[in-house]
Coordinates of C-alpha atoms in Angstrom, one line a residue:
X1447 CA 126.4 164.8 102.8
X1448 CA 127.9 162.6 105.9
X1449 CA 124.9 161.8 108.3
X1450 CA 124.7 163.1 111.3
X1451 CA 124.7 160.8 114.7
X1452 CA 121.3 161.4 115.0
X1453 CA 120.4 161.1 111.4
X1454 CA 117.8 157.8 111.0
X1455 CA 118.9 156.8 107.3
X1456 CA 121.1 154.4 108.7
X1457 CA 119.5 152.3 110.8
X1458 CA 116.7 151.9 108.0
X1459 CA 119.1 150.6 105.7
X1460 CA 120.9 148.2 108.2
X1461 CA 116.8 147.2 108.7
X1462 CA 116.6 146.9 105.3
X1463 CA 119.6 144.7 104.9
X1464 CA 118.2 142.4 107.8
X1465 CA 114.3 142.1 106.4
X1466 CA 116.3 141.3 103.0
X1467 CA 118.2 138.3 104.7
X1468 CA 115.5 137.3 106.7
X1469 CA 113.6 136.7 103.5
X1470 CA 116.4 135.0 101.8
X1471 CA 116.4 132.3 104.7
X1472 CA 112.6 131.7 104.6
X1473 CA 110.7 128.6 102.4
X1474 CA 107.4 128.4 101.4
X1475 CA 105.4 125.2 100.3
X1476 CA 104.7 126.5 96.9
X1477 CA 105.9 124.6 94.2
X1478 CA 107.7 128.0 92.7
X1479 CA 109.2 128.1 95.9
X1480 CA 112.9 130.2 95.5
X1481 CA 116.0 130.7 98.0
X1482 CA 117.1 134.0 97.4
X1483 CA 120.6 135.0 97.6
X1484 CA 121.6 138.8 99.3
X1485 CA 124.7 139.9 98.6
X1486 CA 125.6 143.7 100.4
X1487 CA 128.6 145.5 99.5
X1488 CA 131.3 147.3 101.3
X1489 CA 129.3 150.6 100.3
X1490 CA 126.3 149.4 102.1
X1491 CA 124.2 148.5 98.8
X1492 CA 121.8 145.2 98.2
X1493 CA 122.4 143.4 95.7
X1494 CA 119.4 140.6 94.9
X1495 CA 121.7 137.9 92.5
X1496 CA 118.2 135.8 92.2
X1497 CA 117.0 132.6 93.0
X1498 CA 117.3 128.6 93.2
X1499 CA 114.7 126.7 92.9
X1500 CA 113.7 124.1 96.3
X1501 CA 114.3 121.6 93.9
X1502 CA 117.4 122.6 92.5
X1503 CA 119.0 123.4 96.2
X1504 CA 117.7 120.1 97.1
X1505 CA 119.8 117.9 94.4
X1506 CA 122.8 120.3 94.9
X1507 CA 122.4 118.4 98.3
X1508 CA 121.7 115.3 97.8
X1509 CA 124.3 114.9 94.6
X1510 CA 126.8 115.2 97.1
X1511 CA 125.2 112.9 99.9
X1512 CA 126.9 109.4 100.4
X1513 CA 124.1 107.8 102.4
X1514 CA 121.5 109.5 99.1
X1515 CA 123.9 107.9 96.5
X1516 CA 124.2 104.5 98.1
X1517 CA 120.4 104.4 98.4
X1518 CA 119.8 105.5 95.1
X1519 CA 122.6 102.7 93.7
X1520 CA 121.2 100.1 95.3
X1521 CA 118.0 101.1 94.5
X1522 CA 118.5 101.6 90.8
X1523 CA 120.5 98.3 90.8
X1524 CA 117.3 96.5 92.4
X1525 CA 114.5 97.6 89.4
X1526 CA 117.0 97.4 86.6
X1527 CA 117.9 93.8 87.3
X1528 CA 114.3 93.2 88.0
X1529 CA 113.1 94.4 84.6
X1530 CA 115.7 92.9 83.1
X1531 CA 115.7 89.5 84.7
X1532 CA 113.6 87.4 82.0
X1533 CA 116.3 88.4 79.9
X1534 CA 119.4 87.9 82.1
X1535 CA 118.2 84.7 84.3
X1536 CA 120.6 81.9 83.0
X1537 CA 117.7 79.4 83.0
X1538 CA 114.4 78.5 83.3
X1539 CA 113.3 79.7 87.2
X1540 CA 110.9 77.0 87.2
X1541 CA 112.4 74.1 85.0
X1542 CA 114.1 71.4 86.8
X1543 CA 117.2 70.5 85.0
X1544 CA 118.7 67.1 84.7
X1545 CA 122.5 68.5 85.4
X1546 CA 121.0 69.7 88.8
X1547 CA 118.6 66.7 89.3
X1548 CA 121.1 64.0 88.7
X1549 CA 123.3 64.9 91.9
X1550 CA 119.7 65.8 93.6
X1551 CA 118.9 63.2 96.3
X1552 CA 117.1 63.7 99.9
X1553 CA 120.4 64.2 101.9
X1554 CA 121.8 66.5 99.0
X1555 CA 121.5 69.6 97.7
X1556 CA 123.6 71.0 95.1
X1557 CA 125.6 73.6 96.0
X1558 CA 127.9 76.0 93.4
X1559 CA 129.0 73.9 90.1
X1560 CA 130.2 75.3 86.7
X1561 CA 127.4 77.0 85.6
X1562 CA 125.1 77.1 88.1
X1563 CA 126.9 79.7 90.6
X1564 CA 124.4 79.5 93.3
X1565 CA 123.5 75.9 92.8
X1566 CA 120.4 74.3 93.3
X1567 CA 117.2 74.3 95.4
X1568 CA 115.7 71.1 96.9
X1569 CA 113.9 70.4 93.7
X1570 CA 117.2 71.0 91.1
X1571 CA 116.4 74.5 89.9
X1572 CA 118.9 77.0 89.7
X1573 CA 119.2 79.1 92.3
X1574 CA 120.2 82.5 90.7
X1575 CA 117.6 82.5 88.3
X1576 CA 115.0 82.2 90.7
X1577 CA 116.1 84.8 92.9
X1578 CA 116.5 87.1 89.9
X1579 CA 113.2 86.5 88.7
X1580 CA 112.2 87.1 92.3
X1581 CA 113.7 90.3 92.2
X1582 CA 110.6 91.1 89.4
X1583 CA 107.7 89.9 91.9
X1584 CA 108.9 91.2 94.9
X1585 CA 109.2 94.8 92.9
X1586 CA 105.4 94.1 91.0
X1587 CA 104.2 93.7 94.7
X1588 CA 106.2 96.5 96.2
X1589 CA 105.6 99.2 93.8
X1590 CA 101.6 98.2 93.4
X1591 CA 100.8 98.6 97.0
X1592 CA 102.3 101.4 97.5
X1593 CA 100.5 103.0 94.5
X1594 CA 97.1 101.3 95.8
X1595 CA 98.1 102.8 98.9
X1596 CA 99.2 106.0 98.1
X1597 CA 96.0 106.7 96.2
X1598 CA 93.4 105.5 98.8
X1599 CA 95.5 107.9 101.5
X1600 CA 95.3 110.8 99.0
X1601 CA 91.7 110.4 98.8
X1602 CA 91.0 110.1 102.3
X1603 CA 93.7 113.0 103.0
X1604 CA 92.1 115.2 101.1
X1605 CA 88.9 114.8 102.1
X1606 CA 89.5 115.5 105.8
X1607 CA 92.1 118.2 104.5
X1608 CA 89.4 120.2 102.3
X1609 CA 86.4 119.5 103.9
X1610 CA 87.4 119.8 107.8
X1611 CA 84.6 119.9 110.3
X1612 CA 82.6 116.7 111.1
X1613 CA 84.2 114.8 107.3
X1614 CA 87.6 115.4 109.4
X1615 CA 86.7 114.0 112.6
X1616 CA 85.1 110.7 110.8
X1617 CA 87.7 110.2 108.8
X1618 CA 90.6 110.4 111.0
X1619 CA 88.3 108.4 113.4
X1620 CA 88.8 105.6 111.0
X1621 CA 92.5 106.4 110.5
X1622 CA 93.1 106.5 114.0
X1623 CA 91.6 103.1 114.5
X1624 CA 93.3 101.7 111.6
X1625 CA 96.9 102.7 112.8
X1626 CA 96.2 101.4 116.0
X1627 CA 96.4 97.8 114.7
X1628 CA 100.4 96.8 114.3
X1629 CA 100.7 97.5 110.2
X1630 CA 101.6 93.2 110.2
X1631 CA 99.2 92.0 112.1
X1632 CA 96.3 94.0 110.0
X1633 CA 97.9 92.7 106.7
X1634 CA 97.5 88.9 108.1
X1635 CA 94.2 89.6 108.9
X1636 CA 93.4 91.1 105.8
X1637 CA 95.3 88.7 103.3
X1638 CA 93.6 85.7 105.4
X1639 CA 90.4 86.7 104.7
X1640 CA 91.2 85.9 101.0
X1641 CA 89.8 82.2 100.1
X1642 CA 92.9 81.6 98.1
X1643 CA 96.0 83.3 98.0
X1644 CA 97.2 85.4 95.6
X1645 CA 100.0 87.9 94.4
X1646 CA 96.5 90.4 94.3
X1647 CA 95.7 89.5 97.8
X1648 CA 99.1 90.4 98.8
X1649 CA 99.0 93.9 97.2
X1650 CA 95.4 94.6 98.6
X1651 CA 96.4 93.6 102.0
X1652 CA 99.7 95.7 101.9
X1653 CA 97.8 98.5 100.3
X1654 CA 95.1 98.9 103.0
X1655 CA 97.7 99.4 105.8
X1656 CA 99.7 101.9 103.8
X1657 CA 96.5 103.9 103.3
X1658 CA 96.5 105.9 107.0
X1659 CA 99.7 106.8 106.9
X1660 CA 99.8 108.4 103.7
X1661 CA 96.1 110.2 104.5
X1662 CA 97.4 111.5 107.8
X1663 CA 100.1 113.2 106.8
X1664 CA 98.1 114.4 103.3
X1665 CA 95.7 115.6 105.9
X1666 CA 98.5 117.4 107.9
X1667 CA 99.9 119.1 104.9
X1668 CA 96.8 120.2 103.5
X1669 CA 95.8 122.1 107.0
X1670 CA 98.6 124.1 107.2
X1671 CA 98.2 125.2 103.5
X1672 CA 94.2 126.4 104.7
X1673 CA 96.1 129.5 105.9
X1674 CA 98.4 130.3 103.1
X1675 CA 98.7 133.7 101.8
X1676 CA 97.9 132.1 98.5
X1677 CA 95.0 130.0 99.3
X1678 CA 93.7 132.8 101.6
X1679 CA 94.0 135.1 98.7
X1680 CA 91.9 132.6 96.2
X1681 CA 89.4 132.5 98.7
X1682 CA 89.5 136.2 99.0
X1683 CA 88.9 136.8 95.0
X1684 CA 85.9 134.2 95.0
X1685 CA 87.4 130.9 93.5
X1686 CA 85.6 128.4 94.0
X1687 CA 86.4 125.7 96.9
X1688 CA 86.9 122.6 93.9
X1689 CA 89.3 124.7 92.3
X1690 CA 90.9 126.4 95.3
X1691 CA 91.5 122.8 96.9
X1692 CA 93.1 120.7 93.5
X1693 CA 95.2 123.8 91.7
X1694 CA 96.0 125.2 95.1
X1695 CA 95.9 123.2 98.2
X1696 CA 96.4 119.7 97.0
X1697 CA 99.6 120.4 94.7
X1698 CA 101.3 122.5 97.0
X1699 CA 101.0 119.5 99.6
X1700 CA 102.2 116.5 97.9
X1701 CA 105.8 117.0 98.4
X1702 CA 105.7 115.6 101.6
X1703 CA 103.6 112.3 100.9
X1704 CA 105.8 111.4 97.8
X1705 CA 108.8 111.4 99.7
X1706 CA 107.2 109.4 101.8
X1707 CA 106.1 107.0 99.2
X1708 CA 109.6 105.8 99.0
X1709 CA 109.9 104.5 102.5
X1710 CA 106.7 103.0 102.2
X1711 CA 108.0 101.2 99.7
X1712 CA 110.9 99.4 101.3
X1713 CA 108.2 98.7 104.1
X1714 CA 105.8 97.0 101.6
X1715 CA 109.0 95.1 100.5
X1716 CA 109.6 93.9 103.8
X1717 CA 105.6 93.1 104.9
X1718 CA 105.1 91.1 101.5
X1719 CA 108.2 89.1 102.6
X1720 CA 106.7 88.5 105.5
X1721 CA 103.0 87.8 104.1
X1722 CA 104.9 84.7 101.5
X1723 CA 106.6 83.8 104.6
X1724 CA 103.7 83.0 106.2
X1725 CA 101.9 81.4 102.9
X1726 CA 99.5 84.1 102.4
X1727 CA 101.2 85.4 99.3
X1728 CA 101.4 84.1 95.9
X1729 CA 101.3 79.6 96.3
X1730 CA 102.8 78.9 92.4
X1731 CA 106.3 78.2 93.2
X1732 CA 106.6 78.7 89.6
X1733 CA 106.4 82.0 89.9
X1734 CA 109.5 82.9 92.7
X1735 CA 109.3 85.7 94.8
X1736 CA 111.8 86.2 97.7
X1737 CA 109.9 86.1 100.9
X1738 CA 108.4 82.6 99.2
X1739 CA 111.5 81.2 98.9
X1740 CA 112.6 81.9 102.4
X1741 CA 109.4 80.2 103.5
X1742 CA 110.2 77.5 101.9
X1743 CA 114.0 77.0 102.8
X1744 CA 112.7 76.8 106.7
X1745 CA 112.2 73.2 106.5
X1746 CA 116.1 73.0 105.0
X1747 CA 117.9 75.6 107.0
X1748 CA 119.4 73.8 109.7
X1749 CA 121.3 71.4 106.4
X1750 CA 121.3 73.9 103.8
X1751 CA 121.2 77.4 105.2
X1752 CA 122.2 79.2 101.8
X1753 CA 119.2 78.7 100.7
X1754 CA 117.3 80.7 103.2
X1755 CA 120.3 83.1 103.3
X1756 CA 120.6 84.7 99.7
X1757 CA 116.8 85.3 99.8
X1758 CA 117.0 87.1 102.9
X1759 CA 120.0 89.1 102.2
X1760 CA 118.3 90.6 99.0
X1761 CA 115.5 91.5 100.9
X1762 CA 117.6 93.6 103.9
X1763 CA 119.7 94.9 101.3
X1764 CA 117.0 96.3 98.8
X1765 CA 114.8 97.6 101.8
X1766 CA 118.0 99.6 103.3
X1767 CA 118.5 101.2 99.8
X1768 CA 114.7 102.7 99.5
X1769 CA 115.6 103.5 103.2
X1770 CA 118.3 105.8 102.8
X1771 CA 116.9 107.4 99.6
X1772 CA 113.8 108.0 101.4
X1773 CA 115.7 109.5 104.7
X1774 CA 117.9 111.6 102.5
X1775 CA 115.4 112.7 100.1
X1776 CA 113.4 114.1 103.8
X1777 CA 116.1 116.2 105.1
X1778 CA 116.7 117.6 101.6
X1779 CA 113.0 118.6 101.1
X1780 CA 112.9 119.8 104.7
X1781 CA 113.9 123.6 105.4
X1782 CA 113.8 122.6 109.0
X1783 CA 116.1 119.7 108.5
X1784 CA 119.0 121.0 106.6
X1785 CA 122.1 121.4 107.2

């Protein structure tokens, strides 16, 4: 039977159609989270073709992402060789060897001869192995603070995000007083408190200011899921607050802060740079680490300023690739941000 004008039927299927869309296009923070797909005929019928998964949408992304594959090449270049660099260095990192030492003299350094590519430091080491060993400290250093880091702000995150009430207000009291400091300045102040320095020292005093950021925006994730359907329907059938708050709350908001995690990183690359820069890092020149060996190439850079230069290079390059994974990996995660 054709409908008449006035007949309603219609208009509810076209409403139909548009709550079916509507839904399609929304995201939850739920780690089952699925982006439907509505297909609707020529005859007027919805057809549901199922679902893709946030994380599977998100890789269909970033797979096809220059600035995302750059990052994650450069980044995957960075830990291999620095895993691998034991193995790979071409000598001894901290053995001075006669073919370098013999052209060694206070006026001159060394630079690129048949089989040392990089040449020579001012105390006839080879260049390239150090900075490859490097690679492996400067990584230890990175990846440990951020961990220390990333724990200590989930702790603090999701005591303020569970609790709320007067535990909030303390502990963002605290945050809020900690990210007030510039992140450098309360890592100086922190490693110098240290009666000698140490690789440890470094990671604690990296780790500390890496803590608020990470709890802040725990904390921020874990209040808006307080007012989830799901968590709002837990409370509703009596779970219990412990259980409501680390199978609910707490894995549905982590998404955010280990994205995060990888920026982090690159900045804990850069601030233990600048710590060994400064000689509050890790003093056993044995033991090479990049932002050490562009403290001590100062002395030599006006006469020699590849030695200060390779250092640094590694260091801007390898905190640009965490970068742009980082950035990329955000937009991909973020319903609001893609494109």
């Amino acid at each position: 039977m054709t409908p008449s004008p006035m007949d309603p039927r219609p208009s509810a299927k076209k409403d139909r159609i548009d709550s079916l869309a509507a839904t399609a296009g929304r995201t939850t923070g739920g780690s089952a989270t699925n982006v439907a797909e509505v297909h609707v005929s020529a005859a007027g019928a919805v057809r549901d073709t199922g679902g893709v998964s946030l994380i599977a949408s998100a890789w269909s992304r970033l797979r096809r992402n220059p600035v995302f594959l750059l990052g994650a090449a450069i980044t995957v270049l960075f830990v291999v060789l620095a895993l691998i660099s034991p193995w790979i260095a071409p000598h001894d990192a901290s053995e001075r060897l006669p073919e370098l030492k013999e052209n060694l003299s206070p006026g001159n350094i060394p630079g690129p001869m048949p089989g040392f590519p990089l040449g020579s430091d001012e105390f006839g080491r080879d260049l390239l192995s150090r900075l490859l060993v490097g690679a492996r400290q400067t990584l230890i250093v990175g990846v440990f603070a951020t961990l220390f880091g990333l724990a200590g702000g989930i702790a603090l995150g999701t005591l303020a995000g569970a609790f709320g009430g007067w535990v909030d207000s303390v502990v963002m009291r605290v945050v809020d007083v900690m990210l007030s400091i510039p992140s450098l300045l309360l890592a100086v102040s922190i490693a110098a408190l240290a009666p000698r320095p140490s690789q440890w020292t470094l990671i604690i005093a990296i780790a500390t200011v890496q803590v608020p950021i990470f709890a802040r925006l725990l904390r921020g994730s874990m209040l808006a899921q307080r007012s989830s359907d799901h968590v709002l329907a837990a409370r509703a059938l009596g779970v219990k607050r412990g259980s409501i708050v680390f199978r609910h709350m707490l894995p549905n908001s982590l998404g955010p802060v280990i994205v995060q995690s990888t920026l982090v990183l690159a900045t804990s690359i850069i601030d233990a740079a600048g710590l060994s820069f400064l000689g509050l890092g890790n003093s056993d020149d044995r033991q090479p680490e990049w932002g050490q060996m562009l403290g001590e190439a100062q002395r030599l850079i006006q006469d020699y300023p590849h030695l200060a230069f390779y250092p640094a290079t590694c260091i801007i390059i390898v905190a640009l690739g965490f970068t742009l994974m980082g950035e990329s990996l955000r937009e991909a995660l973020d319903p609001k941000s893609r494109r």
